[in-house]
Amino acid sequence: MSTAIAPSQQPATAAETDPETVGWMKGFPPAPDRTITFQNGSFRSFPELRWAWSNVRQLVPTVNVWRGAGPASPLPREDHDIGAVASTTMDGRPMTFAKMLEETYADGIAVLHRGKLIYERYFGALKPHKPHIGMSVTKSFTGVLAGILVAEGRIDPQAQVTDYVPELKASAFGDARVHEVMDMTTGLAYTEVYTDKNSAVWGLRRANGMAPIEPDYDGPTTIFDFLVAQKKQGEHGKVFAYKTVNTDVLAWIIRRASGMTLSDLLSERIWIPMGAEEDAYYHVDRIGTESGGGGLSTTLRDLARFGETMRNHGRFNGRQVVPSSVVEDIARGGDPEKFKPAGYTTLPGASYRNQWWVSHNAHGAYMARGVYGQGIYVDPKAEMVIARYASHPVAGNAANDPVTLPAYMALAKALMAGG
């Protein structure tokens, strides 16, 4: 079901809501009508979120992902002004790449072609050295970490979830297998409707520390407590249903299999060997547990480095960071027939594999995707990677896809034609 906005309901433009222009959180102290806080929930409202997504660390507790002591890996530059590259939106409107960024409230975009940074732009509150929250792009990092442990024989995808986390025995995951969690084919009563304050996703946000807890609230206040309370609905393994709790269960399995926190594991296995330019961070719940389903903030360039690592079959910075088998398994995709009932009209013929969205289009593109327009887009055929952060007024990517996805394909074709 589309959540695109009718023209008559369009919110203020990106220029009109630019956090620097509006003056959010400026001054010592900021003016009351320009102050954004966690406790009153204003950080989740539009246009306040245009500042918040680049400043999560000022709102909630976080834990660092260390980049290590070594030099940042090089990102060779070869600037191309691709802003005029033309595309046609899914509803038939003419578009340019630059206009696409404006219309979809981009905070930053980095485009790599054959490993060279050809286009990099920042808007609003985002700066090259500042981390921006990736929302559910985080899931794809969790999936890759799980894949690494699978390749090392430390996680068995066919094993029961309870082999690693016996605490989940009485929950919906009590009879689920690890691969069903990885591919989100579990049968759960949990719902993920961002516009419905009664949806279970809001309970997850309270538990993981990304929504305030009201005085009369008596539900779970940690991620672990929330997961053990999940109820089953339907059968496991039958159809794909996008539900963040799967990723947080996968993160729990990863912690148990590795004996490490998610932040330390990401630092050791990806951030340091990849040669990240800046530390990243996760937001954490009330006992310091990272949100594996949506809590990672990184700089734009480091997001692009990770995308390029994937495009190169796990090789980057002169070393094999991720086993090639992990990347190739993701790129092949999952079962489109299990994906189809989920009804993603902007992703026809797609599938979901180990926390990644696989297009099965002519270029074999696959994606990490997060609400409000976060994304990594890997196009193997065009040798192109796009890393993007945004603060769209609408959470669901049905509002972004009709404009962004055709623009990405048009750019891919233009780069291929340009040699």
PDB file of N, CA, C and O in Angstrom, residues 190 192 199-210 223 226-227 244-245 248:
ATOM      1  N   TYR A 190       3.458  -9.479  15.929  1.00  0.00           N
ATOM      2  CA  TYR A 190       4.040  -8.136  15.912  1.00  0.00           C
ATOM      3  C   TYR A 190       3.681  -7.392  14.627  1.00  0.00           C
ATOM      4  O   TYR A 190       3.709  -7.962  13.534  1.00  0.00           O
ATOM      5  N   GLU A 192       4.219  -3.608  12.306  1.00  0.00           N
ATOM      6  CA  GLU A 192       5.160  -2.507  12.086  1.00  0.00           C
ATOM      7  C   GLU A 192       4.495  -1.457  11.200  1.00  0.00           C
ATOM      8  O   GLU A 192       4.743  -1.365  10.001  1.00  0.00           O
ATOM      9  N   SER A 199       0.573   0.386  17.119  1.00  0.00           N
ATOM     10  CA  SER A 199       1.320  -0.702  16.495  1.00  0.00           C
ATOM     11  C   SER A 199       2.465  -1.141  17.407  1.00  0.00           C
ATOM     12  O   SER A 199       3.032  -0.345  18.158  1.00  0.00           O
ATOM     13  N   ALA A 200       2.822  -2.426  17.300  1.00  0.00           N
ATOM     14  CA  ALA A 200       3.869  -2.985  18.171  1.00  0.00           C
ATOM     15  C   ALA A 200       5.218  -2.314  17.978  1.00  0.00           C
ATOM     16  O   ALA A 200       6.058  -2.329  18.885  1.00  0.00           O
ATOM     17  N   VAL A 201       5.435  -1.703  16.809  1.00  0.00           N
ATOM     18  CA  VAL A 201       6.724  -1.048  16.576  1.00  0.00           C
ATOM     19  C   VAL A 201       6.968   0.063  17.589  1.00  0.00           C
ATOM     20  O   VAL A 201       8.104   0.343  17.964  1.00  0.00           O
ATOM     21  N   TRP A 202       5.898   0.679  18.080  1.00  0.00           N
ATOM     22  CA  TRP A 202       6.063   1.718  19.095  1.00  0.00           C
ATOM     23  C   TRP A 202       6.471   1.116  20.433  1.00  0.00           C
ATOM     24  O   TRP A 202       7.219   1.727  21.206  1.00  0.00           O
ATOM     25  N   GLY A 203       6.003  -0.096  20.725  1.00  0.00           N
ATOM     26  CA  GLY A 203       6.487  -0.803  21.913  1.00  0.00           C
ATOM     27  C   GLY A 203       7.965  -1.119  21.797  1.00  0.00           C
ATOM     28  O   GLY A 203       8.720  -0.998  22.768  1.00  0.00           O
ATOM     29  N   LEU A 204       8.392  -1.507  20.594  1.00  0.00           N
ATOM     30  CA  LEU A 204       9.813  -1.766  20.366  1.00  0.00           C
ATOM     31  C   LEU A 204      10.628  -0.488  20.550  1.00  0.00           C
ATOM     32  O   LEU A 204      11.702  -0.500  21.159  1.00  0.00           O
ATOM     33  N   ARG A 205      10.099   0.626  20.047  1.00  0.00           N
ATOM     34  CA  ARG A 205      10.825   1.897  20.194  1.00  0.00           C
ATOM     35  C   ARG A 205      10.961   2.296  21.662  1.00  0.00           C
ATOM     36  O   ARG A 205      12.003   2.821  22.072  1.00  0.00           O
ATOM     37  N   ARG A 206       9.920   2.058  22.451  1.00  0.00           N
ATOM     38  CA  ARG A 206      10.041   2.337  23.886  1.00  0.00           C
ATOM     39  C   ARG A 206      11.097   1.429  24.522  1.00  0.00           C
ATOM     40  O   ARG A 206      11.904   1.866  25.339  1.00  0.00           O
ATOM     41  N   ALA A 207      11.082   0.163  24.109  1.00  0.00           N
ATOM     42  CA  ALA A 207      12.020  -0.805  24.683  1.00  0.00           C
ATOM     43  C   ALA A 207      13.460  -0.522  24.276  1.00  0.00           C
ATOM     44  O   ALA A 207      14.380  -0.708  25.071  1.00  0.00           O
ATOM     45  N   ASN A 208      13.670  -0.070  23.025  1.00  0.00           N
ATOM     46  CA  ASN A 208      15.053   0.118  22.573  1.00  0.00           C
ATOM     47  C   ASN A 208      15.589   1.520  22.837  1.00  0.00           C
ATOM     48  O   ASN A 208      16.719   1.845  22.481  1.00  0.00           O
ATOM     49  N   GLY A 209      14.773   2.344  23.473  1.00  0.00           N
ATOM     50  CA  GLY A 209      15.243   3.656  23.893  1.00  0.00           C
ATOM     51  C   GLY A 209      15.010   4.769  22.899  1.00  0.00           C
ATOM     52  O   GLY A 209      15.513   5.875  23.076  1.00  0.00           O
ATOM     53  N   MET A 210      14.228   4.522  21.838  1.00  0.00           N
ATOM     54  CA  MET A 210      13.988   5.555  20.828  1.00  0.00           C
ATOM     55  C   MET A 210      12.583   6.139  20.894  1.00  0.00           C
ATOM     56  O   MET A 210      12.126   6.780  19.950  1.00  0.00           O
ATOM     57  N   ILE A 223      15.269  -4.116  25.212  1.00  0.00           N
ATOM     58  CA  ILE A 223      15.092  -4.911  23.990  1.00  0.00           C
ATOM     59  C   ILE A 223      14.867  -6.379  24.338  1.00  0.00           C
ATOM     60  O   ILE A 223      13.972  -7.033  23.788  1.00  0.00           O
ATOM     61  N   PHE A 226      11.443  -7.119  25.579  1.00  0.00           N
ATOM     62  CA  PHE A 226      10.455  -6.994  24.502  1.00  0.00           C
ATOM     63  C   PHE A 226      10.453  -8.256  23.627  1.00  0.00           C
ATOM     64  O   PHE A 226       9.396  -8.775  23.271  1.00  0.00           O
ATOM     65  N   LEU A 227      11.625  -8.781  23.317  1.00  0.00           N
ATOM     66  CA  LEU A 227      11.720  -9.940  22.424  1.00  0.00           C
ATOM     67  C   LEU A 227      11.127 -11.193  23.051  1.00  0.00           C
ATOM     68  O   LEU A 227      10.433 -11.959  22.368  1.00  0.00           O
ATOM     69  N   THR A 244      10.988  -5.688  12.408  1.00  0.00           N
ATOM     70  CA  THR A 244      12.301  -5.388  12.970  1.00  0.00           C
ATOM     71  C   THR A 244      12.714  -6.333  14.086  1.00  0.00           C
ATOM     72  O   THR A 244      13.909  -6.565  14.291  1.00  0.00           O
ATOM     73  N   VAL A 245      11.749  -6.884  14.810  1.00  0.00           N
ATOM     74  CA  VAL A 245      12.117  -7.773  15.930  1.00  0.00           C
ATOM     75  C   VAL A 245      12.953  -8.962  15.450  1.00  0.00           C
ATOM     76  O   VAL A 245      13.777  -9.482  16.214  1.00  0.00           O
ATOM     77  N   ASP A 248      16.523  -7.850  15.690  1.00  0.00           N
ATOM     78  CA  ASP A 248      17.010  -7.770  17.060  1.00  0.00           C
ATOM     79  C   ASP A 248      17.231  -9.161  17.664  1.00  0.00           C
ATOM     80  O   ASP A 248      18.137  -9.332  18.493  1.00  0.00           O
TER      81      ASP A 248
END
